[in-house]
């Protein structure tokens, strides 16, 4: 009988923990995965629906650390005040690894993205419908 009660308590505890974790995870955040190679992003243009996204930036044999900058198209990319700071990766991306940004709300429009460390073209385009 004690074993049965112990199993019920364990099962109930696991159920509560699982439910709490599910509530903590924001299922509305989607991921946009981008890969950098020497001098460029593999994906030159990406189209998504408006929403909240996290950027996952992969460094595929660039040979040094890389980063990620997102700017609303038409704004001066050289001015950090125009950068969407939540889209920055949370730490630089080492060769052979992937790092992510914070959740970034994207409204309809066009955005350009680039890596100031690689350096990549500044005409990569993210279209948000």
mmCIF file of C-alpha atoms in Angstrom:
data_model
loop_
_atom_site.group_PDB
_atom_site.id
_atom_site.type_symbol
_atom_site.label_atom_id
_atom_site.label_comp_id
_atom_site.label_asym_id
_atom_site.label_seq_id
_atom_site.Cartn_x
_atom_site.Cartn_y
_atom_site.Cartn_z
ATOM 1 C CA UNK A 1 0.000 0.000 0.000
ATOM 2 C CA UNK A 2 2.851 2.413 0.831
ATOM 3 C CA UNK A 3 4.381 1.768 -2.581
ATOM 4 C CA UNK A 4 1.075 2.569 -4.285
ATOM 5 C CA UNK A 5 0.736 5.853 -2.383
ATOM 6 C CA UNK A 6 4.356 6.746 -3.196
ATOM 7 C CA UNK A 7 3.763 6.062 -6.916
ATOM 8 C CA UNK A 8 0.620 8.214 -6.914
ATOM 9 C CA UNK A 9 2.469 11.079 -5.202
ATOM 10 C CA UNK A 10 5.369 10.842 -7.685
ATOM 11 C CA UNK A 11 3.011 10.709 -10.671
ATOM 12 C CA UNK A 12 1.045 13.699 -9.372
ATOM 13 C CA UNK A 13 4.262 15.662 -8.787
ATOM 14 C CA UNK A 14 5.516 14.947 -12.283
ATOM 15 C CA UNK A 15 2.177 15.981 -13.766
ATOM 16 C CA UNK A 16 2.216 19.326 -11.938
ATOM 17 C CA UNK A 17 5.827 19.997 -12.975
ATOM 18 C CA UNK A 18 5.056 19.233 -16.622
ATOM 19 C CA UNK A 19 2.024 21.517 -16.612
ATOM 20 C CA UNK A 20 4.033 24.354 -15.042
ATOM 21 C CA UNK A 21 6.775 23.993 -17.665
ATOM 22 C CA UNK A 22 4.212 24.014 -20.482
ATOM 23 C CA UNK A 23 2.713 27.244 -19.155
ATOM 24 C CA UNK A 24 6.167 28.850 -18.903
ATOM 25 C CA UNK A 25 7.061 28.082 -22.524
ATOM 26 C CA UNK A 26 5.719 30.686 -24.936
ATOM 27 C CA UNK A 27 4.458 28.638 -27.840
ATOM 28 C CA UNK A 28 3.787 31.798 -29.865
ATOM 29 C CA UNK A 29 7.528 32.434 -30.403
ATOM 30 C CA UNK A 30 8.740 30.911 -33.668
ATOM 31 C CA UNK A 31 12.330 30.490 -34.847
ATOM 32 C CA UNK A 32 13.988 31.878 -37.962
ATOM 33 C CA UNK A 33 17.165 29.894 -38.645
ATOM 34 C CA UNK A 34 19.928 31.565 -40.640
ATOM 35 C CA UNK A 35 23.324 30.144 -41.578
ATOM 36 C CA UNK A 36 26.494 32.135 -42.126
ATOM 37 C CA UNK A 37 29.408 30.941 -44.228
ATOM 38 C CA UNK A 38 32.504 32.965 -45.182
ATOM 39 C CA UNK A 39 31.312 36.388 -46.314
ATOM 40 C CA UNK A 40 27.584 35.686 -46.606
ATOM 41 C CA UNK A 41 24.342 34.329 -45.285
ATOM 42 C CA UNK A 42 23.134 31.206 -47.068
ATOM 43 C CA UNK A 43 19.569 32.563 -46.918
ATOM 44 C CA UNK A 44 19.426 35.832 -48.873
ATOM 45 C CA UNK A 45 15.694 36.385 -48.434
ATOM 46 C CA UNK A 46 13.191 35.064 -45.916
ATOM 47 C CA UNK A 47 9.428 35.682 -45.837
ATOM 48 C CA UNK A 48 7.362 35.172 -42.670
ATOM 49 C CA UNK A 49 4.040 36.268 -41.223
ATOM 50 C CA UNK A 50 3.916 38.976 -38.572
ATOM 51 C CA UNK A 51 4.543 37.604 -35.091
ATOM 52 C CA UNK A 52 7.218 37.061 -32.503
ATOM 53 C CA UNK A 53 10.396 35.329 -33.604
ATOM 54 C CA UNK A 54 13.700 34.210 -32.196
ATOM 55 C CA UNK A 55 16.672 34.185 -34.569
ATOM 56 C CA UNK A 56 18.969 31.131 -34.551
ATOM 57 C CA UNK A 57 22.258 32.033 -36.219
ATOM 58 C CA UNK A 58 24.615 29.218 -37.256
ATOM 59 C CA UNK A 59 28.318 29.730 -37.969
ATOM 60 C CA UNK A 60 29.323 27.209 -40.639
ATOM 61 C CA UNK A 61 33.127 27.337 -40.977
ATOM 62 C CA UNK A 62 33.442 31.119 -41.103
ATOM 63 C CA UNK A 63 36.702 30.807 -39.185
ATOM 64 C CA UNK A 64 35.896 33.374 -36.504
ATOM 65 C CA UNK A 65 32.968 34.464 -34.363
ATOM 66 C CA UNK A 66 29.944 36.053 -36.038
ATOM 67 C CA UNK A 67 26.952 38.116 -34.977
ATOM 68 C CA UNK A 68 23.592 39.284 -36.292
ATOM 69 C CA UNK A 69 22.002 42.690 -36.840
ATOM 70 C CA UNK A 70 18.427 43.385 -37.975
ATOM 71 C CA UNK A 71 17.280 46.832 -39.145
ATOM 72 C CA UNK A 72 13.985 48.080 -40.583
ATOM 73 C CA UNK A 73 14.614 48.638 -44.312
ATOM 74 C CA UNK A 74 15.232 52.294 -45.110
ATOM 75 C CA UNK A 75 16.852 53.091 -41.760
ATOM 76 C CA UNK A 76 20.572 53.828 -41.573
ATOM 77 C CA UNK A 77 22.197 50.485 -40.686
ATOM 78 C CA UNK A 78 25.358 52.178 -39.435
ATOM 79 C CA UNK A 79 23.507 53.751 -36.510
ATOM 80 C CA UNK A 80 23.081 51.342 -33.576
ATOM 81 C CA UNK A 81 19.928 53.189 -32.486
ATOM 82 C CA UNK A 82 18.259 51.797 -35.630
ATOM 83 C CA UNK A 83 19.199 48.194 -34.803
ATOM 84 C CA UNK A 84 16.498 45.962 -33.376
ATOM 85 C CA UNK A 85 18.438 45.017 -30.279
ATOM 86 C CA UNK A 86 16.309 42.035 -29.261
ATOM 87 C CA UNK A 87 17.356 40.405 -32.546
ATOM 88 C CA UNK A 88 21.049 40.484 -31.580
ATOM 89 C CA UNK A 89 22.316 37.011 -30.702
ATOM 90 C CA UNK A 90 22.749 36.751 -26.939
ATOM 91 C CA UNK A 91 26.439 35.958 -27.452
ATOM 92 C CA UNK A 92 28.727 35.839 -30.470
ATOM 93 C CA UNK A 93 28.520 32.656 -32.511
ATOM 94 C CA UNK A 94 31.675 30.531 -32.557
ATOM 95 C CA UNK A 95 32.626 28.462 -35.600
ATOM 96 C CA UNK A 96 30.550 25.294 -35.721
ATOM 97 C CA UNK A 97 27.906 26.491 -33.276
ATOM 98 C CA UNK A 98 24.514 28.200 -33.212
ATOM 99 C CA UNK A 99 23.319 30.983 -30.920
ATOM 100 C CA UNK A 100 19.909 32.585 -30.560
ATOM 101 C CA UNK A 101 18.416 36.012 -30.040
ATOM 102 C CA UNK A 102 15.730 37.095 -27.625
ATOM 103 C CA UNK A 103 12.098 36.985 -28.720
ATOM 104 C CA UNK A 104 11.589 39.779 -31.258
ATOM 105 C CA UNK A 105 8.150 41.029 -32.313
ATOM 106 C CA UNK A 106 8.051 41.659 -36.075
ATOM 107 C CA UNK A 107 5.400 43.823 -37.696
ATOM 108 C CA UNK A 108 4.616 43.836 -41.420
ATOM 109 C CA UNK A 109 7.324 45.415 -43.520
ATOM 110 C CA UNK A 110 10.806 44.755 -44.812
ATOM 111 C CA UNK A 111 13.963 44.386 -42.756
ATOM 112 C CA UNK A 112 17.608 43.961 -43.720
ATOM 113 C CA UNK A 113 19.992 41.706 -41.832
ATOM 114 C CA UNK A 114 23.747 41.393 -41.822
ATOM 115 C CA UNK A 115 26.761 40.402 -39.775
ATOM 116 C CA UNK A 116 29.149 43.222 -38.922
ATOM 117 C CA UNK A 117 31.841 40.684 -37.988
ATOM 118 C CA UNK A 118 31.786 38.396 -41.045
ATOM 119 C CA UNK A 119 31.188 40.872 -42.951
ATOM 120 C CA UNK A 120 28.140 39.937 -44.982
ATOM 121 C CA UNK A 121 26.139 41.841 -47.557
ATOM 122 C CA UNK A 122 23.717 44.372 -46.120
ATOM 123 C CA UNK A 123 20.969 43.610 -48.633
ATOM 124 C CA UNK A 124 19.747 40.325 -47.148
ATOM 125 C CA UNK A 125 15.989 40.769 -46.844
ATOM 126 C CA UNK A 126 13.428 39.654 -44.271
ATOM 127 C CA UNK A 127 9.891 40.255 -45.500
ATOM 128 C CA UNK A 128 7.165 40.228 -42.863
ATOM 129 C CA UNK A 129 3.588 39.926 -44.176
#
